Short mmCIF file of C-alpha atoms and ligand atoms in Angstrom, two decimals:
data_model
loop_
_atom_site.label_atom_id
_atom_site.label_comp_id
_atom_site.label_asym_id
_atom_site.label_seq_id
_atom_site.Cartn_x
_atom_site.Cartn_y
_atom_site.Cartn_z
CA UNK A 1 163.37 -61.97 -94.20
CA UNK A 2 165.26 -60.46 -90.91
CA UNK A 3 163.76 -60.56 -87.68
CA UNK A 4 164.48 -59.05 -84.35
CA UNK A 5 163.44 -61.88 -81.50
CA UNK A 6 164.66 -61.54 -77.63
CA UNK A 7 167.67 -64.97 -77.09
CA UNK A 8 165.26 -65.31 -74.01
CA UNK A 9 162.10 -66.47 -76.84
CA UNK A 10 163.89 -67.84 -79.78
CA UNK A 11 166.77 -70.21 -77.35
CA UNK A 12 167.79 -73.73 -78.84
CA UNK A 13 163.71 -74.89 -79.94
CA UNK A 14 164.00 -72.65 -82.52
CA UNK A 15 166.99 -72.93 -83.75
CA UNK A 16 166.63 -76.87 -83.65
CA UNK A 17 163.04 -76.79 -85.88
CA UNK A 18 164.79 -74.60 -88.81
CA UNK A 19 167.74 -76.73 -89.30
CA UNK A 20 165.43 -79.54 -89.40
CA UNK A 21 163.75 -77.19 -92.21
CA UNK A 22 166.19 -77.12 -94.01
CA UNK A 23 166.36 -72.69 -93.73
CA UNK A 24 169.56 -70.59 -93.97
CA UNK A 25 170.20 -68.93 -90.21
CA UNK A 26 172.31 -65.94 -90.37
CA UNK A 27 172.26 -64.40 -86.79
CA UNK A 28 174.18 -61.94 -84.81
CA UNK A 29 173.70 -60.55 -81.45
CA UNK A 30 172.90 -57.45 -81.44
CA UNK A 31 173.13 -55.28 -77.18
CA UNK A 32 170.37 -52.86 -76.34
CA UNK A 33 171.11 -49.20 -77.30
CA UNK A 34 170.85 -46.67 -74.08
CA UNK A 35 167.92 -45.71 -74.70
CA UNK A 36 165.95 -49.15 -75.02
CA UNK A 37 166.74 -50.02 -71.76
CA UNK A 38 165.94 -46.53 -70.81
CA UNK A 39 162.26 -47.32 -71.65
CA UNK A 40 162.23 -50.54 -70.61
CA UNK A 41 163.75 -49.30 -67.31
CA UNK A 42 160.55 -47.25 -66.88
CA UNK A 43 158.07 -49.44 -67.21
CA UNK A 44 159.36 -50.70 -64.74
CA UNK A 45 159.40 -47.92 -62.13
CA UNK A 46 156.49 -46.18 -63.36
CA UNK A 47 153.77 -47.76 -61.54
CA UNK A 48 155.75 -48.18 -57.90
CA UNK A 49 156.67 -43.91 -59.55
CA UNK A 50 152.22 -43.88 -59.24
CA UNK A 51 151.66 -46.36 -56.31
CA UNK A 52 154.50 -43.41 -53.76
CA UNK A 53 152.99 -40.43 -55.30
CA UNK A 54 148.81 -42.36 -54.36
CA UNK A 55 150.27 -42.23 -50.58
CA UNK A 56 151.58 -39.46 -50.39
CA UNK A 57 148.17 -36.89 -52.40
CA UNK A 58 146.30 -39.71 -49.17
CA UNK A 59 148.48 -38.68 -46.86
CA UNK A 60 147.88 -34.91 -47.20
CA UNK A 61 144.50 -35.17 -47.76
CA UNK A 62 143.29 -36.51 -44.94
CA UNK A 63 145.46 -34.01 -43.00
CA UNK A 64 143.72 -31.45 -44.12
CA UNK A 65 145.16 -30.74 -47.62
CA UNK A 66 148.26 -28.02 -47.84
CA UNK A 67 151.30 -28.85 -47.12
CA UNK A 68 151.78 -26.79 -44.01
CA UNK A 69 149.25 -28.81 -42.42
CA UNK A 70 151.49 -31.39 -41.37
CA UNK A 71 152.90 -29.26 -38.97
CA UNK A 72 150.30 -27.28 -38.02
CA UNK A 73 147.76 -30.35 -37.21
CA UNK A 74 148.83 -30.76 -33.79
CA UNK A 75 147.94 -26.51 -32.69
CA UNK A 76 146.03 -25.69 -30.35
CA UNK A 77 142.67 -24.24 -31.66
CA UNK A 78 141.66 -22.19 -28.28
CA UNK A 79 139.85 -19.00 -28.38
CA UNK A 80 141.82 -16.19 -27.10
CA UNK A 81 139.53 -13.81 -25.19
CA UNK A 82 142.02 -11.38 -24.81
CA UNK A 83 141.58 -8.18 -27.54
CA UNK A 84 137.48 -9.35 -28.09
CA UNK A 85 136.12 -9.53 -24.61
CA UNK A 86 132.26 -10.46 -23.87
CA UNK A 87 130.34 -8.54 -22.86
CA UNK A 88 128.88 -10.92 -21.09
CA UNK A 89 129.76 -10.09 -16.96
CA UNK A 90 128.91 -10.64 -14.02
CA UNK A 91 125.87 -8.56 -14.09
CA UNK A 92 123.80 -10.80 -17.26
CA UNK A 93 124.97 -14.47 -14.86
CA UNK A 94 121.80 -14.23 -12.44
CA UNK A 95 121.76 -16.25 -9.27
CA UNK A 96 124.31 -18.31 -7.46
CA UNK A 97 126.77 -15.47 -5.68
CA UNK A 98 129.31 -18.30 -3.75
CA UNK A 99 130.32 -19.54 -6.62
CA UNK A 100 130.65 -16.28 -8.36
CA UNK A 101 133.20 -15.12 -5.32
CA UNK A 102 134.79 -18.45 -5.40
CA UNK A 103 135.28 -18.52 -8.96
CA UNK A 104 136.84 -14.16 -8.98
CA UNK A 105 138.48 -15.31 -5.60
CA UNK A 106 140.38 -17.39 -8.05
CA UNK A 107 141.60 -14.87 -10.73
CA UNK A 108 142.23 -12.79 -7.88
CA UNK A 109 144.75 -15.17 -7.53
CA UNK A 110 146.11 -13.90 -10.87
CA UNK A 111 146.05 -10.59 -10.67
CA UNK A 112 148.05 -10.15 -7.40
CA UNK A 113 150.74 -13.46 -6.96
CA UNK A 114 152.34 -11.88 -4.39
CA UNK A 115 150.01 -10.80 -1.99
CA UNK A 116 149.33 -14.71 -1.47
CA UNK A 117 153.04 -15.26 -1.86
CA UNK A 118 153.75 -13.32 0.98
CA UNK A 119 151.39 -14.90 2.97
CA UNK A 120 152.69 -18.81 1.77
CA UNK A 121 149.49 -19.53 -0.10
CA UNK A 122 149.84 -21.45 -3.67
CA UNK A 123 147.78 -20.20 -6.06
CA UNK A 124 145.17 -22.90 -6.90
CA UNK A 125 146.19 -24.47 -10.36
CA UNK A 126 143.10 -25.23 -11.30
CA UNK A 127 138.96 -24.94 -10.47
CA UNK A 128 136.41 -27.80 -11.27
CA UNK A 129 132.02 -25.98 -12.00
CA UNK A 130 130.65 -29.38 -12.85
CA UNK A 131 126.56 -29.26 -12.26
CA UNK A 132 123.38 -30.41 -14.53
CA UNK A 133 123.32 -28.47 -18.43
CA UNK A 134 122.38 -25.54 -18.69
CA UNK A 135 122.63 -23.96 -15.15
CA UNK A 136 125.33 -21.67 -16.40
CA UNK A 137 128.88 -22.67 -16.69
CA UNK A 138 129.67 -21.83 -19.91
CA UNK A 139 127.99 -18.03 -18.83
CA UNK A 140 130.41 -17.57 -15.85
CA UNK A 141 132.57 -18.79 -17.82
CA UNK A 142 132.11 -16.03 -21.03
CA UNK A 143 131.78 -13.95 -17.36
CA UNK A 144 134.63 -14.28 -16.08
CA UNK A 145 136.56 -13.42 -19.66
CA UNK A 146 134.70 -10.31 -19.58
CA UNK A 147 135.71 -9.08 -15.34
CA UNK A 148 139.13 -10.66 -14.82
CA UNK A 149 141.94 -8.31 -16.37
CA UNK A 150 144.44 -11.45 -18.04
CA UNK A 151 143.74 -13.58 -20.56
CA UNK A 152 141.31 -15.88 -21.48
CA UNK A 153 142.01 -19.04 -23.61
CA UNK A 154 138.82 -20.54 -24.16
CA UNK A 155 138.21 -24.03 -25.85
CA UNK A 156 136.47 -27.33 -25.49
CA UNK A 157 136.86 -30.15 -24.26
CA UNK A 158 136.07 -31.91 -27.18
CA UNK A 159 138.95 -29.77 -29.76
CA UNK A 160 141.84 -32.16 -28.64
CA UNK A 161 139.94 -35.00 -29.83
CA UNK A 162 141.21 -36.07 -33.59
CA UNK A 163 141.77 -39.34 -35.59
CA UNK A 164 144.78 -39.60 -34.72
CA UNK A 165 146.91 -40.46 -32.74
CA UNK A 166 149.29 -38.38 -30.08
CA UNK A 167 147.32 -34.80 -32.01
CA UNK A 168 145.13 -34.12 -28.95
CA UNK A 169 148.72 -34.37 -26.70
CA UNK A 170 150.08 -31.67 -29.13
CA UNK A 171 146.59 -30.16 -28.71
CA UNK A 172 147.35 -29.31 -25.08
CA UNK A 173 150.80 -28.91 -24.99
CA UNK A 174 150.21 -26.02 -27.44
CA UNK A 175 147.62 -24.54 -25.70
CA UNK A 176 149.58 -24.42 -22.25
CA UNK A 177 152.15 -23.42 -24.00
CA UNK A 178 150.68 -20.35 -25.30
CA UNK A 179 148.86 -19.95 -21.65
CA UNK A 180 152.97 -19.40 -20.41
CA UNK A 181 153.45 -17.31 -22.65
CA UNK A 182 150.89 -14.95 -21.66
CA UNK A 183 151.26 -15.74 -18.13
CA UNK A 184 148.88 -14.16 -16.07
CA UNK A 185 146.56 -16.92 -17.84
CA UNK A 186 142.60 -18.21 -17.58
CA UNK A 187 142.85 -21.44 -19.06
CA UNK A 188 138.86 -22.11 -19.69
CA UNK A 189 138.54 -26.05 -20.87
CA UNK A 190 134.53 -26.49 -21.38
CA UNK A 191 132.35 -30.25 -21.59
CA UNK A 192 136.63 -31.17 -19.95
CA UNK A 193 134.81 -35.21 -19.63
CA UNK A 194 135.12 -35.88 -23.53
CA UNK A 195 139.12 -35.82 -22.60
CA UNK A 196 138.95 -36.36 -18.35
CA UNK A 197 137.18 -39.80 -18.98
CA UNK A 198 138.08 -42.59 -16.92
CA UNK A 199 141.70 -44.33 -18.37
CA UNK A 200 140.26 -48.05 -18.61
CA UNK A 201 143.02 -51.10 -17.67
CA UNK A 202 140.52 -53.08 -19.99
CA UNK A 203 141.80 -53.75 -23.08
CA UNK A 204 139.13 -53.69 -25.60
CA UNK A 205 138.07 -50.32 -23.84
CA UNK A 206 140.92 -48.53 -23.79
CA UNK A 207 141.82 -45.62 -26.11
CA UNK A 208 145.14 -44.69 -26.84
CA UNK A 209 144.15 -40.66 -28.24
CA UNK A 210 142.05 -40.36 -25.03
CA UNK A 211 144.24 -41.93 -22.68
CA UNK A 212 148.13 -39.61 -24.11
CA UNK A 213 145.83 -36.38 -24.75
CA UNK A 214 144.77 -36.95 -20.76
CA UNK A 215 148.15 -37.98 -19.83
CA UNK A 216 149.38 -34.81 -20.72
CA UNK A 217 147.30 -32.31 -19.77
CA UNK A 218 147.81 -34.91 -16.24
CA UNK A 219 151.44 -33.62 -17.00
CA UNK A 220 151.06 -30.16 -17.98
CA UNK A 221 148.44 -29.07 -15.17
CA UNK A 222 151.03 -30.51 -13.29
CA UNK A 223 154.31 -29.09 -14.28
CA UNK A 224 154.01 -25.38 -14.86
CA UNK A 225 155.29 -23.64 -12.11
CA UNK A 226 152.94 -22.47 -9.71
CA UNK A 227 154.38 -18.73 -9.81
CA UNK A 228 153.95 -18.56 -13.17
CA UNK A 229 150.42 -18.05 -13.11
CA UNK A 230 147.85 -19.97 -14.57
CA UNK A 231 144.75 -21.25 -13.41
CA UNK A 232 142.78 -24.16 -15.43
CA UNK A 233 138.94 -23.16 -14.66
CA UNK A 234 137.30 -26.17 -16.13
CA UNK A 235 132.90 -26.97 -16.85
CA UNK A 236 131.86 -30.83 -17.18
CA UNK A 237 127.82 -32.44 -16.30
CA UNK A 238 129.39 -35.11 -15.37
CA UNK A 239 131.76 -35.73 -12.83
CA UNK A 240 131.88 -39.02 -11.95
CA UNK A 241 133.26 -39.98 -15.36
CA UNK A 242 136.28 -37.97 -14.81
CA UNK A 243 139.44 -39.43 -14.32
CA UNK A 244 140.02 -39.23 -10.56
CA UNK A 245 143.82 -38.37 -11.33
CA UNK A 246 142.54 -35.68 -12.56
CA UNK A 247 140.45 -34.29 -9.76
CA UNK A 248 143.69 -34.96 -6.21
CA UNK A 249 144.38 -31.93 -4.33
CA UNK A 250 147.28 -29.36 -6.90
CA UNK A 251 145.09 -30.34 -10.48
CA UNK A 252 141.58 -29.50 -10.37
CA UNK A 253 141.45 -29.03 -6.86
CA UNK A 254 139.26 -26.82 -6.11
CA UNK A 255 135.07 -28.22 -7.16
CA UNK A 256 132.23 -25.87 -7.40
CA UNK A 257 129.06 -27.30 -7.70
CA UNK A 258 126.94 -25.10 -9.37
CA UNK A 259 123.00 -26.76 -9.21
CA UNK A 260 120.04 -26.28 -10.38
CA UNK A 261 118.84 -22.98 -9.27
CA UNK A 262 116.67 -21.97 -6.26
CA UNK A 263 113.29 -20.11 -5.87
CA UNK A 264 114.84 -16.98 -5.79
CA UNK A 265 117.19 -17.73 -8.40
CA UNK A 266 114.70 -18.13 -9.96
CA UNK A 267 113.53 -15.39 -9.55
CA UNK A 268 116.46 -13.52 -10.34
CA UNK A 269 117.03 -15.35 -14.01
CA UNK A 270 114.84 -14.49 -14.77
CA UNK A 271 114.59 -11.15 -14.49
CA UNK A 272 118.04 -10.71 -16.17
CA UNK A 273 116.12 -12.46 -18.91
CA UNK A 274 113.40 -10.24 -19.05
CA UNK A 275 115.93 -6.22 -18.98
CA UNK A 276 114.55 -5.02 -21.83
CA UNK A 277 111.16 -6.65 -22.44
CA UNK A 278 108.09 -4.73 -21.29
CA UNK A 279 105.57 -6.66 -19.04
CA UNK A 280 102.45 -6.09 -18.24
CA UNK A 281 100.65 -5.05 -14.29
CA UNK A 282 100.11 -9.09 -14.35
CA UNK A 283 102.93 -10.83 -14.81
CA UNK A 284 104.08 -11.24 -11.64
CA UNK A 285 107.62 -13.24 -12.39
CA UNK A 286 108.06 -14.33 -8.90
CA UNK A 287 104.65 -17.07 -9.23
CA UNK A 288 106.71 -18.38 -13.00
CA UNK A 289 109.99 -19.15 -10.10
CA UNK A 290 107.63 -20.03 -7.69
CA UNK A 291 105.31 -22.79 -10.04
CA UNK A 292 109.61 -23.66 -12.55
CA UNK A 293 111.08 -25.69 -9.86
CA UNK A 294 113.31 -28.24 -11.33
CA UNK A 295 113.93 -25.79 -14.28
CA UNK A 296 117.39 -24.49 -15.12
CA UNK A 297 118.48 -21.26 -16.13
CA UNK A 298 118.47 -21.97 -19.87
CA UNK A 299 115.20 -23.83 -20.04
CA UNK A 300 113.83 -20.77 -17.27
CA UNK A 301 115.29 -18.05 -20.58
CA UNK A 302 113.99 -20.72 -23.03
CA UNK A 303 110.63 -19.91 -20.71
CA UNK A 304 111.04 -15.97 -21.13
CA UNK A 305 111.76 -15.93 -24.34
CA UNK A 306 108.46 -18.68 -25.28
CA UNK A 307 106.49 -15.93 -23.85
CA UNK A 308 107.66 -12.99 -24.99
CA UNK A 309 107.72 -14.80 -29.02
CA UNK A 310 103.53 -15.86 -27.89
CA UNK A 311 103.05 -11.90 -27.20
CA UNK A 312 104.88 -11.06 -30.46
CA UNK A 313 102.14 -13.62 -32.12
CA UNK A 314 99.92 -11.54 -30.78
CA UNK A 315 101.39 -8.53 -31.81
CA UNK A 316 101.78 -6.43 -28.60
CA UNK A 317 104.92 -5.92 -27.15
CA UNK A 318 103.98 -5.98 -23.22
CA UNK A 319 104.16 -9.33 -22.29
CA UNK A 320 100.93 -10.43 -20.16
CA UNK A 321 100.87 -13.25 -17.04
CA UNK A 322 98.93 -15.18 -19.93
CA UNK A 323 101.33 -15.46 -22.32
CA UNK A 324 104.00 -16.86 -19.30
CA UNK A 325 101.58 -19.33 -18.57
CA UNK A 326 101.56 -19.94 -22.30
CA UNK A 327 105.15 -20.18 -22.56
CA UNK A 328 105.17 -22.65 -18.75
CA UNK A 329 102.37 -25.62 -20.12
CA UNK A 330 104.34 -25.51 -24.01
CA UNK A 331 107.84 -25.41 -22.34
CA UNK A 332 106.83 -28.43 -19.75
CA UNK A 333 103.97 -30.15 -22.10
CA UNK A 334 104.85 -28.96 -25.34
CA UNK A 335 102.53 -27.29 -28.26
CA UNK A 336 99.88 -27.63 -28.20
CA UNK A 337 96.97 -29.47 -29.78
CA UNK A 338 94.63 -27.45 -31.68
CA UNK A 339 93.04 -29.77 -33.63
CA UNK A 340 89.86 -31.53 -31.42
CA UNK A 341 91.12 -34.60 -32.06
CA UNK A 342 89.40 -37.13 -29.55
CA UNK A 343 86.17 -38.99 -29.40
CA UNK A 344 83.71 -37.40 -27.15
CA UNK A 345 83.93 -40.40 -25.12
CA UNK A 346 87.40 -40.27 -25.00
CA UNK A 347 87.49 -36.81 -23.40
CA UNK A 348 85.11 -37.87 -21.15
CA UNK A 349 87.60 -40.36 -19.65
CA UNK A 350 90.54 -37.56 -19.89
CA UNK A 351 88.30 -36.39 -18.17
CA UNK A 352 87.74 -38.29 -15.41
CA UNK A 353 90.80 -39.53 -14.91
CA UNK A 354 92.34 -36.16 -14.68
CA UNK A 355 90.08 -35.31 -11.81
CA UNK A 356 90.49 -38.03 -10.60
CA UNK A 357 93.83 -36.62 -9.86
CA UNK A 358 93.08 -33.43 -8.71
CA UNK A 359 90.34 -34.84 -6.24
CA UNK A 360 93.49 -36.80 -5.06
CA UNK A 361 96.01 -34.54 -4.54
CA UNK A 362 93.05 -32.54 -2.73
CA UNK A 363 92.74 -34.46 0.31
CA UNK A 364 96.18 -35.66 0.18
CA UNK A 365 97.31 -33.45 3.53
CA UNK A 366 100.84 -33.51 2.42
CA UNK A 367 100.50 -33.71 -1.41
CA UNK A 368 101.20 -30.73 -3.71
CA UNK A 369 97.95 -28.15 -4.17
CA UNK A 370 96.64 -28.19 -7.77
CA UNK A 371 97.34 -24.93 -9.85
CA UNK A 372 95.49 -26.40 -12.80
CA UNK A 373 94.21 -28.69 -14.69
CA UNK A 374 93.86 -29.21 -18.43
CA UNK A 375 92.54 -31.67 -20.75
CA UNK A 376 93.94 -29.97 -23.96
CA UNK A 377 96.15 -31.98 -25.32
CA UNK A 378 99.70 -31.04 -25.86
CA UNK A 379 102.75 -32.87 -27.03
CA UNK A 380 102.03 -36.31 -25.84
CA UNK A 381 99.85 -35.76 -23.06
CA UNK A 382 96.07 -36.17 -23.69
CA UNK A 383 95.45 -34.19 -20.50
CA UNK A 384 97.29 -33.15 -17.22
CA UNK A 385 97.39 -31.98 -13.80
CA UNK A 386 99.76 -28.94 -12.56
CA UNK A 387 100.75 -29.32 -8.98
CA UNK A 388 102.70 -26.18 -7.61
CA UNK A 389 104.69 -26.38 -3.55
CA UNK A 390 103.79 -24.41 -1.73
CA UNK A 391 107.94 -23.20 -0.69
CA UNK A 392 110.62 -24.75 -2.35
CA UNK A 393 111.42 -28.22 -0.66
CA UNK A 394 114.53 -29.87 -0.50
CA UNK A 395 113.52 -32.58 1.86
CA UNK A 396 110.95 -34.68 0.90
CA UNK A 397 109.52 -37.00 3.60
CA UNK A 398 108.54 -40.07 3.55
CA UNK A 399 104.12 -39.34 3.55
CA UNK A 400 104.79 -36.61 0.77
CA UNK A 401 106.11 -39.36 -0.98
CA UNK A 402 103.30 -41.93 -0.19
CA UNK A 403 100.89 -38.83 -0.88
CA UNK A 404 102.87 -38.10 -4.42
CA UNK A 405 102.22 -42.31 -4.71
CA UNK A 406 99.10 -41.42 -5.11
CA UNK A 407 97.87 -38.54 -6.41
CA UNK A 408 100.09 -40.08 -9.23
CA UNK A 409 97.04 -43.22 -9.14
CA UNK A 410 94.10 -41.23 -8.60
CA UNK A 411 93.55 -40.64 -12.53
CA UNK A 412 93.60 -44.58 -12.80
CA UNK A 413 91.82 -45.12 -9.66
CA UNK A 414 89.15 -42.57 -11.07
CA UNK A 415 88.92 -44.98 -14.66
CA UNK A 416 87.77 -48.04 -12.40
CA UNK A 417 85.26 -46.05 -10.35
CA UNK A 418 83.79 -44.33 -12.97
CA UNK A 419 84.14 -47.15 -15.69
CA UNK A 420 85.16 -50.19 -14.07
CA UNK A 421 88.29 -50.44 -16.52
CA UNK A 422 91.83 -48.57 -16.62
CA UNK A 423 93.34 -47.16 -20.13
CA UNK A 424 96.10 -47.22 -21.47
CA UNK A 425 96.11 -43.65 -20.49
CA UNK A 426 97.56 -44.24 -17.07
CA UNK A 427 101.01 -45.42 -18.69
CA UNK A 428 102.46 -42.64 -17.59
CA UNK A 429 101.35 -42.21 -14.41
CA UNK A 430 102.52 -45.77 -13.06
CA UNK A 431 105.70 -45.51 -15.46
CA UNK A 432 106.23 -42.07 -12.24
CA UNK A 433 104.78 -44.14 -9.42
CA UNK A 434 106.68 -47.33 -9.98
CA UNK A 435 110.03 -44.87 -10.06
CA UNK A 436 109.20 -43.34 -7.04
CA UNK A 437 108.47 -46.29 -5.12
CA UNK A 438 111.11 -49.01 -6.23
CA UNK A 439 113.74 -45.18 -5.36
CA UNK A 440 112.03 -45.63 -2.19
CA UNK A 441 112.54 -49.06 -1.30
CA UNK A 442 116.05 -49.22 -2.59
CA UNK A 443 118.02 -45.79 -2.27
CA UNK A 444 115.97 -44.13 0.68
CA UNK A 445 116.19 -47.11 2.90
CA UNK A 446 111.50 -46.34 3.68
CA UNK A 447 110.71 -50.29 3.03
CA UNK A 448 110.17 -51.94 6.47
CA UNK A 449 111.08 -55.26 5.23
CA UNK A 450 114.12 -53.96 3.50
CA UNK A 451 115.40 -52.70 6.25
CA UNK A 452 117.27 -48.88 6.45
CA UNK A 453 119.64 -50.01 3.72
CA UNK A 454 119.86 -47.66 0.60
CA UNK A 455 121.66 -49.23 -2.44
CA UNK A 456 122.57 -45.73 -4.81
CA UNK A 457 121.32 -46.05 -8.17
CA UNK A 458 125.16 -45.21 -9.62
CA UNK A 459 123.91 -43.49 -13.08
CA UNK A 460 124.73 -39.57 -13.94
CA UNK A 461 124.93 -37.52 -10.90
CA UNK A 462 123.73 -34.63 -13.56
CA UNK A 463 121.67 -36.19 -16.51
CA UNK A 464 119.07 -38.02 -16.75
CA UNK A 465 119.42 -41.75 -14.70
CA UNK A 466 118.63 -43.67 -16.99
CA UNK A 467 116.30 -46.90 -16.24
CA UNK A 468 119.57 -49.29 -16.32
CA UNK A 469 121.53 -50.32 -13.24
CA UNK A 470 124.16 -52.26 -15.28
CA UNK A 471 125.03 -54.97 -11.97
CA UNK A 472 123.31 -55.78 -9.20
CA UNK A 473 125.46 -55.18 -4.85
CA UNK A 474 122.72 -57.29 -4.01
CA UNK A 475 121.54 -61.25 -4.46
CA UNK A 476 118.27 -62.64 -6.18
CA UNK A 477 116.49 -62.60 -3.27
CA UNK A 478 116.51 -58.52 -2.26
CA UNK A 479 115.55 -58.09 -5.01
CA UNK A 480 113.19 -60.39 -5.11
CA UNK A 481 111.96 -58.07 -1.95
CA UNK A 482 112.30 -55.17 -3.43
CA UNK A 483 110.49 -56.23 -6.05
CA UNK A 484 107.75 -56.95 -4.00
CA UNK A 485 107.67 -54.06 -1.85
CA UNK A 486 107.57 -51.42 -4.87
CA UNK A 487 103.89 -53.95 -6.05
CA UNK A 488 103.30 -53.38 -2.71
CA UNK A 489 103.74 -49.56 -2.29
CA UNK A 490 101.49 -48.58 -5.66
CA UNK A 491 99.27 -51.06 -4.74
CA UNK A 492 98.62 -48.84 -1.00
CA UNK A 493 98.61 -46.08 -2.69
CA UNK A 494 95.65 -46.82 -4.83
CA UNK A 495 93.97 -49.02 -2.23
P1 LIG B 501 125.90 -25.25 -19.15
O1 LIG B 501 126.08 -25.37 -17.60
O2 LIG B 501 125.52 -25.95 -20.09
O3 LIG B 501 127.30 -25.00 -19.77
P2 LIG B 501 124.76 -22.61 -19.94
O4 LIG B 501 126.04 -21.75 -19.52
O5 LIG B 501 125.49 -22.72 -21.75
O6 LIG B 501 124.60 -24.06 -19.51
O7 LIG B 501 123.85 -21.36 -20.09
C1 LIG B 501 122.80 -21.85 -20.93
C2 LIG B 501 121.56 -20.36 -20.96
O8 LIG B 501 120.88 -20.63 -19.76
C3 LIG B 501 122.71 -19.01 -21.22
O9 LIG B 501 122.69 -18.71 -22.22
C4 LIG B 501 121.32 -18.35 -20.44
O10 LIG B 501 121.06 -17.85 -20.61
C5 LIG B 501 120.38 -19.30 -19.71
N1 LIG B 501 121.42 -19.28 -18.58
C6 LIG B 501 121.59 -20.10 -16.83
N2 LIG B 501 122.32 -20.05 -16.38
C7 LIG B 501 121.56 -18.48 -15.53
C8 LIG B 501 121.96 -17.32 -15.27
N3 LIG B 501 122.42 -18.09 -14.01
N4 LIG B 501 121.20 -16.35 -14.85
C9 LIG B 501 120.99 -16.27 -16.88
N5 LIG B 501 120.80 -16.75 -17.33
C10 LIG B 501 121.85 -17.77 -17.14
MG1 LIG B 502 128.22 -25.44 -21.46
ZN1 LIG B 503 97.64 -39.19 -15.54
#
């Protein structure tokens, strides 16, 4: 009987037992062959090799596959508007003459650097366009790309942001290197707040990747030689979150605000968007412009489109006044609800409520005239009273605000008069009235008890202000006075 057994396993014990049993043992030690040695080595190494392979595969997959991806990850995705110029021109951007002039002037620096150099003027490095959404910032940049005779590199702020730290910075470097190669050139960074946000000293809030990207941007904007001729144009809705270092002279040294359009500009924007559409004789864009305070360029474009859709639905090619009227209601209130969902007594209540608004508006000398009252449900509202200012206002007097409060509460007051009780229909009115009254007291200094103090709400400058105000700069005592004053204003308005 012959067997092979590793020495480690056999050991003394086995030998002892074999001897005790009187077995005749004859043993020879065998040196392992080279092949078997290699095999056992491979068994040890195989899992390690597999693991390493797995990691390599994972990291390739994460970076987007392909062998060259690790190197290409940092490349900027700037779209160069050079060969294919956008066909947008300044003709497509209505109004905003001063903004256009400002931006063109900056581009002009690039066309003729020597003239400015002769006068000892240094070309500005950056121009920041700020303003509410939809006022045509991106449009303006596209138009500029179409008009100037220099390369135009366009990127959005968010395209710098990536999962890996350092990629954004590499992209910024690459973008500026590209611009330097093509100089004189314009770099346009849309929605710059994605990378330009204020850096935090707070460890919990810090974001390495964004900070590195921002630091790189700061360095690049400072670093390039002014003679090279690169101008950075940027746009944002949230200038208040931008890092202060970004806004200092030498970086974005020019800020252009693009506000909501005024009545004349609204008219011009409507004209631009009605180009190529046939308007009926009764369609009056001036009236539409007058009725749309607070609309942005994008809202107006949408309104014109809604009017055209409505005409097309009725198989007409000419847009009439009615189309604009309907489109306006639709944009403002939402889709009109065709189904007759209200109970008769509900409809009576809504009619009473809206009549209340209308009567108070008619009787308040400072309030805007009533344009239209409707009790056809649309969107969230059951009815609405629409007031249109005679002239566009830029300043609101105290009497105007008080009358506005009264009009807001007129609906509920009418319900109280007619039915002896209020309903849930006034919730929106009350919320609006409370917001106005709170602002009157807290921001505009219109409360005799609080005196001429104003606490800015500190919310986003151009975006809708949320209700939440974190951290009050005044005491609880002041808050109590504010609450009382708000209640007083609204109660007086109701009376
Ligand atoms: P944002 O300021 O948010 O970048 P955009 O430039 O994207 O706004 O504008 C959105 C749309 O609104 C444009 O595509 C255009 O149709 C319309 N618009 C905005 N401003 C104007 C304007 N001044 N003239 C003509 N159209 C405008
Ligand atoms: Mg934009
Ligand atoms: Zn109401």
